[in-house]
CSV table of C-alpha atoms and ligand atoms in Angstrom, one decimal:
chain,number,residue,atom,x,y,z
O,7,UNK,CA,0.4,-5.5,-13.2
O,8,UNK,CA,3.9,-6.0,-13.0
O,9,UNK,CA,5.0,-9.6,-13.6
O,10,UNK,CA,8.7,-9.0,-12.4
O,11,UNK,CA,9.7,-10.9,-9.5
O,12,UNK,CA,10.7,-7.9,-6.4
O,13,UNK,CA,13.2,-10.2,-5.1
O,14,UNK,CA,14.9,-11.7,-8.4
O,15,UNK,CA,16.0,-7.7,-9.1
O,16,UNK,CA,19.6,-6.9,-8.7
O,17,UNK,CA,20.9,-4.0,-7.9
O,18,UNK,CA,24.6,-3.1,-9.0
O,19,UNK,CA,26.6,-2.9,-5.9
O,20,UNK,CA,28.4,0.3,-6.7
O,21,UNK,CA,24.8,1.8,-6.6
O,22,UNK,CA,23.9,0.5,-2.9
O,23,UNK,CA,24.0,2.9,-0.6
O,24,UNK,CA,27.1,2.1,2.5
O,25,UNK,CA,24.7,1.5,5.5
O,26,UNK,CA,21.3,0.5,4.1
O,27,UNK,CA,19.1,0.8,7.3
O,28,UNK,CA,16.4,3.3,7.0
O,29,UNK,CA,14.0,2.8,9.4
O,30,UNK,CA,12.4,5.2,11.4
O,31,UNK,CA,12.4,3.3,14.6
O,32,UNK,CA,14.7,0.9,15.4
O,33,UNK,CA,17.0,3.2,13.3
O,34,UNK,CA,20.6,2.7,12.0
O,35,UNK,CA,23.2,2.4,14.8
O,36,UNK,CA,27.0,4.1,14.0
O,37,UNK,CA,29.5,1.6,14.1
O,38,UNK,CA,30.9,3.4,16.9
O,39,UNK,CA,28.3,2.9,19.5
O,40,UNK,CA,28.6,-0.8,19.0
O,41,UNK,CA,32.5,-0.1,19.3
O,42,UNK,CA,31.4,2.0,22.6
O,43,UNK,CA,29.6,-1.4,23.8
O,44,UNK,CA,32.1,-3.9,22.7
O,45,UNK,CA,34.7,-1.5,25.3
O,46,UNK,CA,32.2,-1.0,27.4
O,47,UNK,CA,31.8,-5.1,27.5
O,48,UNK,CA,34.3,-6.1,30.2
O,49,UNK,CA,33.6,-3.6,33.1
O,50,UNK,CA,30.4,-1.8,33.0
O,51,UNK,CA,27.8,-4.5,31.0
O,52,UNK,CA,26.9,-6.8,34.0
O,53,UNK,CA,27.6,-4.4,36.9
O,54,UNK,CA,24.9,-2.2,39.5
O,55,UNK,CA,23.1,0.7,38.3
O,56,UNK,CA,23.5,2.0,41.6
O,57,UNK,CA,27.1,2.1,41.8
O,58,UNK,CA,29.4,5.0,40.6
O,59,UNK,CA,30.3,3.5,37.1
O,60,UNK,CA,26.5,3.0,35.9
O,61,UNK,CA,25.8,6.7,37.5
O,62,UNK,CA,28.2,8.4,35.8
O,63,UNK,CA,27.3,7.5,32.6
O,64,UNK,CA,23.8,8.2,33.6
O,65,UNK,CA,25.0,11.5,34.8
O,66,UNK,CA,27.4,12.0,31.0
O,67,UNK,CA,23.9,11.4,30.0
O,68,UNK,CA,21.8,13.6,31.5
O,69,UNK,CA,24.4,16.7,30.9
O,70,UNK,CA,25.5,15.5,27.0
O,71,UNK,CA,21.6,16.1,26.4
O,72,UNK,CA,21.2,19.6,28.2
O,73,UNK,CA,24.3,20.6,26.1
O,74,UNK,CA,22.4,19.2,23.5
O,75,UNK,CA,19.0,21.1,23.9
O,76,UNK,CA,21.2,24.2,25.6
O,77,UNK,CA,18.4,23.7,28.1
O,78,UNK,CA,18.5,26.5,30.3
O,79,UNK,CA,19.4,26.7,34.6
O,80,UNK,CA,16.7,24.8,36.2
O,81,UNK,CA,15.4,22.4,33.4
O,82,UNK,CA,15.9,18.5,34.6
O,83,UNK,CA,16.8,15.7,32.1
O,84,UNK,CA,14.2,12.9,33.8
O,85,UNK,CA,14.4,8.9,32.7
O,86,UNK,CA,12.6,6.0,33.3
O,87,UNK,CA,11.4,2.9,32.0
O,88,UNK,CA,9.1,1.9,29.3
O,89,UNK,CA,9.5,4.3,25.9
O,90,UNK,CA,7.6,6.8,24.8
O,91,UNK,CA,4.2,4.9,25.3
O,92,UNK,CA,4.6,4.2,28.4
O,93,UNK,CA,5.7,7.9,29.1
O,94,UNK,CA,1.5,8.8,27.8
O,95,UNK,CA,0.9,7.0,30.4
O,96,UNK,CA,3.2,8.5,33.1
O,97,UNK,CA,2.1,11.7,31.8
O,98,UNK,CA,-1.7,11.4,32.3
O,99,UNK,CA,-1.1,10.5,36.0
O,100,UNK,CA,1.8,13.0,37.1
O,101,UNK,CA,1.7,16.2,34.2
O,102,UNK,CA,-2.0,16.9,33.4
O,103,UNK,CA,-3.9,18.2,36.3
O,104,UNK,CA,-7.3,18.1,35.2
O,105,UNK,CA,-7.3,19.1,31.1
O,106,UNK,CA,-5.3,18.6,28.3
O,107,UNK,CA,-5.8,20.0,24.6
O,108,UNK,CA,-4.3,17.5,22.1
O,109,UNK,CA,-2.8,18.0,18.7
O,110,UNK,CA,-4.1,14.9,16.4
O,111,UNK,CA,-2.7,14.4,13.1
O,112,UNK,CA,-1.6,10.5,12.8
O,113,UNK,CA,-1.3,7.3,14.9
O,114,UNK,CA,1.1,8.7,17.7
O,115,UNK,CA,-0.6,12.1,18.3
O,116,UNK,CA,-3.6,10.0,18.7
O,117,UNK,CA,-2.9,7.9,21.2
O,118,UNK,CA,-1.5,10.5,23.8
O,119,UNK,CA,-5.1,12.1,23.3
O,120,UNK,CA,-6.6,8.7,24.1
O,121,UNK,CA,-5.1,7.7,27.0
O,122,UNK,CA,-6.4,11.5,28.4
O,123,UNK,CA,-9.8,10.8,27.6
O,124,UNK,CA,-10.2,7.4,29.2
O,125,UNK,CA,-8.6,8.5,32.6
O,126,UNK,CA,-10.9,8.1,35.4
O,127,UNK,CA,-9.4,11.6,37.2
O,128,UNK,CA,-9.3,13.7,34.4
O,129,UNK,CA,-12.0,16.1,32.7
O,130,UNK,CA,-12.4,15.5,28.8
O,131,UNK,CA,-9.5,16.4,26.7
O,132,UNK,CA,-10.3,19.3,24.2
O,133,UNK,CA,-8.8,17.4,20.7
O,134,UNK,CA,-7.8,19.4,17.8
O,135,UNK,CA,-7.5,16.9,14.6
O,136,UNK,CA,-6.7,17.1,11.1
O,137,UNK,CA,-6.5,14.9,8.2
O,138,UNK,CA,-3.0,13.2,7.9
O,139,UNK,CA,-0.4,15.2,5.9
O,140,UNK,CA,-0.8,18.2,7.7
O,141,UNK,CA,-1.3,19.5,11.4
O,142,UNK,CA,-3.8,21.4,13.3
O,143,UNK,CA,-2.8,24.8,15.5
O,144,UNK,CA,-3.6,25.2,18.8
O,145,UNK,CA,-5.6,27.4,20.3
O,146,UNK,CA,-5.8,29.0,24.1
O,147,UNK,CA,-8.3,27.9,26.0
O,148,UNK,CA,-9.3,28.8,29.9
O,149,UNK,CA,-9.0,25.8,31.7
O,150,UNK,CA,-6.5,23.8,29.7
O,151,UNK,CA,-3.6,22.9,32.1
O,152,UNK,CA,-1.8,20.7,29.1
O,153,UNK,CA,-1.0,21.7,25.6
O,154,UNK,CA,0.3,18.4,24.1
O,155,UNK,CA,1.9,18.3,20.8
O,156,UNK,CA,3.8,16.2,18.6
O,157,UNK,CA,7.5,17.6,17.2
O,158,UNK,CA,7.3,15.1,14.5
O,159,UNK,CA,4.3,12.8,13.5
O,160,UNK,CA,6.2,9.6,12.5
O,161,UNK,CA,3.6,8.0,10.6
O,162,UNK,CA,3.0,11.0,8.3
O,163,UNK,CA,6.4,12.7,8.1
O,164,UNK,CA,4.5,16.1,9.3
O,165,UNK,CA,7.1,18.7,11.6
O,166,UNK,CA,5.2,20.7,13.5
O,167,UNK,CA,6.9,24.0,14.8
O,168,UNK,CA,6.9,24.4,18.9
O,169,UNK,CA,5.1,27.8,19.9
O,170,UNK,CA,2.8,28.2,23.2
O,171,UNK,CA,-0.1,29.2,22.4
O,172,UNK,CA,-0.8,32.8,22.8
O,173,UNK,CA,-3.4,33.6,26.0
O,174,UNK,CA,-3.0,29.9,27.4
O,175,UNK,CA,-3.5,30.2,31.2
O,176,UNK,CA,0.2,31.5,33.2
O,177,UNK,CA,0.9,28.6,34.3
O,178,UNK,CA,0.1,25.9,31.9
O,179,UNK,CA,2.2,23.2,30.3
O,180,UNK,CA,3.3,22.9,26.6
O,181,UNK,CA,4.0,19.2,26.9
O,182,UNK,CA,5.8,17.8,23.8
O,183,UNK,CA,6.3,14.6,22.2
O,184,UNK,CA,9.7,14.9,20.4
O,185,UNK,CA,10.1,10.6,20.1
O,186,UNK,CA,11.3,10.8,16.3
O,187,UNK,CA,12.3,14.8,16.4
O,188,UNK,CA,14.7,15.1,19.8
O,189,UNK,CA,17.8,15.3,18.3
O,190,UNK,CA,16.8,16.1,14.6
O,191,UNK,CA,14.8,19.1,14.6
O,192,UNK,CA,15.3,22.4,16.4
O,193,UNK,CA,13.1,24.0,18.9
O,194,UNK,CA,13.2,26.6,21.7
O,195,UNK,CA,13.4,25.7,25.5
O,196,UNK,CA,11.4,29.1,26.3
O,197,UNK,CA,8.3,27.6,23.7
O,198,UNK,CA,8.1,24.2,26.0
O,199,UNK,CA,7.7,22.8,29.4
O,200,UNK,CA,8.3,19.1,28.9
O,201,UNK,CA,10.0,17.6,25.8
O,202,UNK,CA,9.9,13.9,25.8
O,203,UNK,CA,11.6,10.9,23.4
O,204,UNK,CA,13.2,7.2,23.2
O,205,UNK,CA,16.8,6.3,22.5
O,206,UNK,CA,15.6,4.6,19.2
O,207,UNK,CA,14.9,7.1,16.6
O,208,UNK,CA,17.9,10.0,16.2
O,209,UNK,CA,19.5,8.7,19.2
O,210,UNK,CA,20.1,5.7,17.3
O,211,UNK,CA,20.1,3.5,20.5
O,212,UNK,CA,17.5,0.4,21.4
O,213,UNK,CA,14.0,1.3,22.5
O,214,UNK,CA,13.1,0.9,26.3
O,215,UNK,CA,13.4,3.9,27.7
O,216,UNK,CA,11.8,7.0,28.3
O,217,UNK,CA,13.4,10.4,28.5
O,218,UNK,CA,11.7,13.7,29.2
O,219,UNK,CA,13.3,17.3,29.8
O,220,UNK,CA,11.4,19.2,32.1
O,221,UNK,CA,11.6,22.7,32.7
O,222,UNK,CA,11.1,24.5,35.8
O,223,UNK,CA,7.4,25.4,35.2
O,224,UNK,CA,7.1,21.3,34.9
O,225,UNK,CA,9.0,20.3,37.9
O,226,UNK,CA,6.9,22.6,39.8
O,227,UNK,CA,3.4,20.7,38.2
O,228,UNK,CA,5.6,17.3,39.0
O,229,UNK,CA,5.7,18.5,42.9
O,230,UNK,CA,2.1,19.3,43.2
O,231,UNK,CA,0.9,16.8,41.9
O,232,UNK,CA,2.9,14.0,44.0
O,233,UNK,CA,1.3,15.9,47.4
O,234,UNK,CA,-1.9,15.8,46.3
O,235,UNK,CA,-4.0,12.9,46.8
O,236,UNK,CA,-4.4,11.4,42.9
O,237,UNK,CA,-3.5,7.5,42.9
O,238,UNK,CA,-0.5,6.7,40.6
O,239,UNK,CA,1.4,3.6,40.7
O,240,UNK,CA,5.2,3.7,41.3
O,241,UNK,CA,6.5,2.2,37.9
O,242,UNK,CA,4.3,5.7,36.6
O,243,UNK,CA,5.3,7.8,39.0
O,244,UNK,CA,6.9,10.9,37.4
O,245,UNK,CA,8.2,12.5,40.7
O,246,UNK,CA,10.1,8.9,41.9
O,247,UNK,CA,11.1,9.2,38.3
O,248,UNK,CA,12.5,12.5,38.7
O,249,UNK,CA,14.0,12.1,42.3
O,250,UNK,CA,16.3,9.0,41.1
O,251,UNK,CA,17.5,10.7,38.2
O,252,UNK,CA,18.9,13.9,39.9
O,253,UNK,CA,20.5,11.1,41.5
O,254,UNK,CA,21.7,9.5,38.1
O,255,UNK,CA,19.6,6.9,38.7
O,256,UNK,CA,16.6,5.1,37.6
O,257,UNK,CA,13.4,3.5,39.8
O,258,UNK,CA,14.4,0.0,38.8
O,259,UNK,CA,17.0,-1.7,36.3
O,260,UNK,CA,17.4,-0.2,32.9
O,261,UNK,CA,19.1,-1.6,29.9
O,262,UNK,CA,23.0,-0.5,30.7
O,263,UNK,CA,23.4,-1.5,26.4
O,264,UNK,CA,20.5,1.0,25.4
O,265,UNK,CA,22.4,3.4,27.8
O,266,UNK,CA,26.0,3.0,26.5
O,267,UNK,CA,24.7,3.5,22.8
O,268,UNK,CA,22.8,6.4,23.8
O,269,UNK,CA,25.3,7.8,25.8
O,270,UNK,CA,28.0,7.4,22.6
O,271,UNK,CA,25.2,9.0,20.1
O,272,UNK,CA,24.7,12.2,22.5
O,273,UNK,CA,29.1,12.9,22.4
O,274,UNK,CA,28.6,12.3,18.7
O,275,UNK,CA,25.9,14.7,18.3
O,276,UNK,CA,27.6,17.4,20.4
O,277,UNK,CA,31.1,16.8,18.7
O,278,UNK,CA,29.6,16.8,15.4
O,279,UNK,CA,28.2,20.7,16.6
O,280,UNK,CA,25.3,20.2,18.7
O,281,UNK,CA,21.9,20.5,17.8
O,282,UNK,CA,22.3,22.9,14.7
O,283,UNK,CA,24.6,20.8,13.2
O,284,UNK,CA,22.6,17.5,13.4
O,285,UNK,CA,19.6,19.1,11.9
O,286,UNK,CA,21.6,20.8,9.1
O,287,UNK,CA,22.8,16.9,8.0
O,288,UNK,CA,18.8,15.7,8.5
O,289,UNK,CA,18.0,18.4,6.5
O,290,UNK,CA,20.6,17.7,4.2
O,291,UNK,CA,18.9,14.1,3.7
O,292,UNK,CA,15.4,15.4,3.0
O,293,UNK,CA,16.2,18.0,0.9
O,294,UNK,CA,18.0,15.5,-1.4
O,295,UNK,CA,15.0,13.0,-1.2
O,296,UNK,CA,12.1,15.4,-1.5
O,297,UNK,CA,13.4,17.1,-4.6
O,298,UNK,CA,14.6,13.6,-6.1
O,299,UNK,CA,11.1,12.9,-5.7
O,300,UNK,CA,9.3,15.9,-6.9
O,301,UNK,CA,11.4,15.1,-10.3
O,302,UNK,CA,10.1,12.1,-10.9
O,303,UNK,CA,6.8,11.7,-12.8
O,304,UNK,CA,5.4,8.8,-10.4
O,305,UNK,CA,6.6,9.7,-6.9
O,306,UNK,CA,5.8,12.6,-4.7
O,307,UNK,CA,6.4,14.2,-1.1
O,308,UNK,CA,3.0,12.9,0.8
O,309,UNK,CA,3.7,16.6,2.0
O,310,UNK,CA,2.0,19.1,0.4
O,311,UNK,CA,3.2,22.2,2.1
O,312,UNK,CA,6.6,22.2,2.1
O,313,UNK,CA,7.0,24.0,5.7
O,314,UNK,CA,5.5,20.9,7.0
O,315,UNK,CA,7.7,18.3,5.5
O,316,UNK,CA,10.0,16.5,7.7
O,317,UNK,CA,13.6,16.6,8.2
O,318,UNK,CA,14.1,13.0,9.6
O,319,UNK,CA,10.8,11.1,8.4
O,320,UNK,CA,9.9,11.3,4.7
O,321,UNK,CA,6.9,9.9,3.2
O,322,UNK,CA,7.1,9.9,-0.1
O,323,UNK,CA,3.7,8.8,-2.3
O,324,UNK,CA,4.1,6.3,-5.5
O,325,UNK,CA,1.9,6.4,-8.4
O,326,UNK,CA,-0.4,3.4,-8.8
O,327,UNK,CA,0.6,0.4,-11.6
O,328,UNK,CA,-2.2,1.9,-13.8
O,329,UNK,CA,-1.1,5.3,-13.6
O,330,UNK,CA,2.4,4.5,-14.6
O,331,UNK,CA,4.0,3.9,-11.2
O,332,UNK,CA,4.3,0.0,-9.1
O,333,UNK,CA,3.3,-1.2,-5.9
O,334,UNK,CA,5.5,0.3,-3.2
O,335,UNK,CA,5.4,-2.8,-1.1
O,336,UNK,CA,7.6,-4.7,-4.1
O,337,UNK,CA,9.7,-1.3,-4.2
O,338,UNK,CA,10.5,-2.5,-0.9
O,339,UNK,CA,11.0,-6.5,-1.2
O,340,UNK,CA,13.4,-5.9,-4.1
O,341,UNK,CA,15.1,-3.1,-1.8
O,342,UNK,CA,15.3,-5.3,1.0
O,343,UNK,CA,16.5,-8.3,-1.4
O,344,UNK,CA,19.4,-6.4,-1.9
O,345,UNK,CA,20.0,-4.9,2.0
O,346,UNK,CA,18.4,-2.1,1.7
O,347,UNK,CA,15.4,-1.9,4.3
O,348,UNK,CA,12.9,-0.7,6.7
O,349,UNK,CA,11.0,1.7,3.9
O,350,UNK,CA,8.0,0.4,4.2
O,351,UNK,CA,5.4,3.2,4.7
O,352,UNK,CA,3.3,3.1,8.3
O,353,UNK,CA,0.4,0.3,7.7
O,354,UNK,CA,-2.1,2.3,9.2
O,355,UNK,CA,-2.2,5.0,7.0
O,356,UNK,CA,-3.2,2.8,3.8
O,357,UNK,CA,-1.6,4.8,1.1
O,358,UNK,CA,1.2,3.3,-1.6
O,359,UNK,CA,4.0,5.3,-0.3
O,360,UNK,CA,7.7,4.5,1.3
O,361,UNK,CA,8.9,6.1,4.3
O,362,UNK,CA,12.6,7.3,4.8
O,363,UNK,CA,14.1,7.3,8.0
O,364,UNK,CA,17.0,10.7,7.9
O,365,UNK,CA,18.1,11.1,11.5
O,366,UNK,CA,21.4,12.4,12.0
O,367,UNK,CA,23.2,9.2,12.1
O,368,UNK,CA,22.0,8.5,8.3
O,369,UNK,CA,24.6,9.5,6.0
O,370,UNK,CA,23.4,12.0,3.4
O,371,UNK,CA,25.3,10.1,0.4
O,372,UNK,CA,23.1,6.9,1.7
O,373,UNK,CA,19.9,8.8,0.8
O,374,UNK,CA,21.6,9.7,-2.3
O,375,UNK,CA,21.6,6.3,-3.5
O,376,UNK,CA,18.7,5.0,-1.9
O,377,UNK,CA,16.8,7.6,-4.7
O,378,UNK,CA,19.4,5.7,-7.4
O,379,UNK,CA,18.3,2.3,-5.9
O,380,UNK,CA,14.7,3.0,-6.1
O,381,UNK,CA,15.3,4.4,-9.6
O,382,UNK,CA,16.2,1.0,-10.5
O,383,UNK,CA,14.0,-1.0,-8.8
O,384,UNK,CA,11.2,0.9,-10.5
O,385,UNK,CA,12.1,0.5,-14.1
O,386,UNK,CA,13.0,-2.9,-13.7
O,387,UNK,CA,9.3,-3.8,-12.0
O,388,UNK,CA,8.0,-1.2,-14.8
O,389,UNK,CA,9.8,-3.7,-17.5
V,420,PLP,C1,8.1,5.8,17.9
V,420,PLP,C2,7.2,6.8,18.5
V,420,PLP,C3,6.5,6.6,19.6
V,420,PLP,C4,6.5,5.3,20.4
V,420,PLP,O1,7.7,5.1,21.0
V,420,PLP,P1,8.0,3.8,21.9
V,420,PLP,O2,9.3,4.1,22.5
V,420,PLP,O3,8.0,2.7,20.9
V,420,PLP,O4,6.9,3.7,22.8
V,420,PLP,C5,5.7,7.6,20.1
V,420,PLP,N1,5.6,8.8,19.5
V,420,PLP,C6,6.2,9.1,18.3
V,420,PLP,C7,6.1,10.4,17.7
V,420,PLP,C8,7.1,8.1,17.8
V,420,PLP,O5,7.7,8.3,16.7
């Protein structure tokens, strides 16, 4: 047992890493988007969102993105209220038509799966699980309308690559949540009908908000479904959701803050070179962490196959006290004692680990010295 305080450990401030926010949702926010508010401040924060200064940002929005994801002719960048979770919801009523096959391999993937199994107008989800650390494949199957997967599993720092599954019925939907990835990881328009995240992880915005690209395959389910008879409330409604957007609007009043910041992330992203570029720095960050950890005798990438391991979430496992290693929870109190924060690992999964948040906004050199921070922290709680 270590007998060393967590908070009474100093680190020296040469060592600290510039920003210290590494959480993986809320995430660090540039300087630059607060800057973006601040000038934003004494004409746009307080005015309508259906007037032409709100809609154009909307609509700088909507087309930084498809820049983003090169999204090819016909794909629609669709918003609403509510985040990703709420999205599950707005999926269940206005994407899957009567089956969805589900990817589960942590806490997020999971819950997608759930809200499928417990809808009244649906038939039984086929679910495809695994233990966390890893992630299943899909596989075709007749009668599957929904493939849903999960870009990046944020509780387990597990990337998945995007592939339809080979034989899957002609027209149905790879439909992907990309919450922590969009932004951060790569993928292929041609691979996925409807790729869906929040401002709050690589977008480094607030949370609040839902955003899903939609390909023309999607839009296509969106329209069918809306004339059929199926029940779905307004605030849920997909196809209101995507009628207001082409208009560069939303159903009712987003946060015009959350939009500013996003807004200012997406220019960033695409002047910093687009997609390749921002997973190139991500990857930059992991590739500095996992290696820092796989040199160290009590600390290893949760990650076994290397493939799998996250660009922009890594979980990395601690050796226990009696194996020569600490408690991970005092790794963090002494970080956060001195500003570092947000690496605690996700509760749920029970294991002695810390979990890194590397989107693109995350300076490389700050992951640098987080590893020289944590190197500090642990021989001082070692003695
Ligand atoms: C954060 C996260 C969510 C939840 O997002 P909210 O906007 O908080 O609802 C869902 N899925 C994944 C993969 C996430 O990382």
């Amino acid at each position: 047992m270590s007998t060393t305080d967590p908070r009474s450990i100093r680190i020296s401030p040469d060592l600290l890493p510039a920003d210290g926010r590494f959480g993986c949702g809320p995430s660090k926010v540039r300087v630059e988007q607060v800057e973006a508010l601040a000038a934003a401040g004494g004409k746009l924060l307080g005015t309508s969102h259906r007037q032409a200064p709100v809609k154009n940002l909307v609509g700088a929005l909507r087309s930084g993105l498809r820049d983003l994801f090169s999204l090819p002719d016909g794909w629609e960048i669709v918003l609403g209220n509510g985040g990703s979770t709420v999205f599950w919801d707005v999926a269940t009523f206005g994407l899957i038509e009567n089956r969805s096959q589900h990817l589960v391999f942590g806490e997020f993937s999971s819950k997608f799966a759930e809200a499928a199994s417990v809808a009244p107008h649906l038939g039984q989800p086929t679910v495809i699980k695994c233990d966390p650390g890893s992630h299943p494949v899909a596989t075709a199957e007749p009668g599957i309308d929904s493939y849903a997967f999960t870009h990046n599993e944020t509780s387990t720092g597990v990337m998945m690559p995007l592939v339809r599954p080979v034989g899957a019925d002609a027209d149905s939907l790879v439909i992907v949540d990309a919450t922590s990835a969009a932004g951060g990881l790569l993928w292929d328009p041609s691979e996925v009908d409807v790729y869906y995240f929040a401002p709050q992880k690589c977008f480094a915005s607030d949370g609040g908000l839902w955003v899903a690209a939609c390909s023309p395959r999607a839009i296509e389910r969106i329209n069918r479904i809306a004339s059929s008879k199926r029940w779905t409330p307004a605030s849920l409604d997909i196809k209101i959701a995507l009628d207001n957007s082409v208009a560069n609007q939303t159903y009712n009043t987003p946060a015009l803050a959350t939009l500013v910041m996003f807004e200012a992330q997406v220019r960033w992203m695409n002047g910093l070179g687009g997609l390749a570029a921002c997973n190139a720095r991500s990857k930059r960050s992991s590739d500095i962490l996992y290696s820092w950890a796989e040199s160290k005798s009590w600390a290893n990438p949760f990650v076994t196959d290397k493939a799998m391991r996250s660009h922009v979430v890594g979980t990395i496992d601690i050796a226990a006290s009696a194996d020569g290693g600490v408690d991970a929870n005092d790794v963090c109190t002494a970080l956060r004692a001195n500003g570092v924060v947000d690496t605690d690992s996700y509760r749920k999964l029970g294991r002695n680990q810390l979990r890194v948040g590397m989107f693109p906004a995350v300076d490389p050199d700050d992951v640098m010295a987080l590893t020289r921070c944590i190197d500090v922290v642990v021989d001082a709680l070692r003695g």
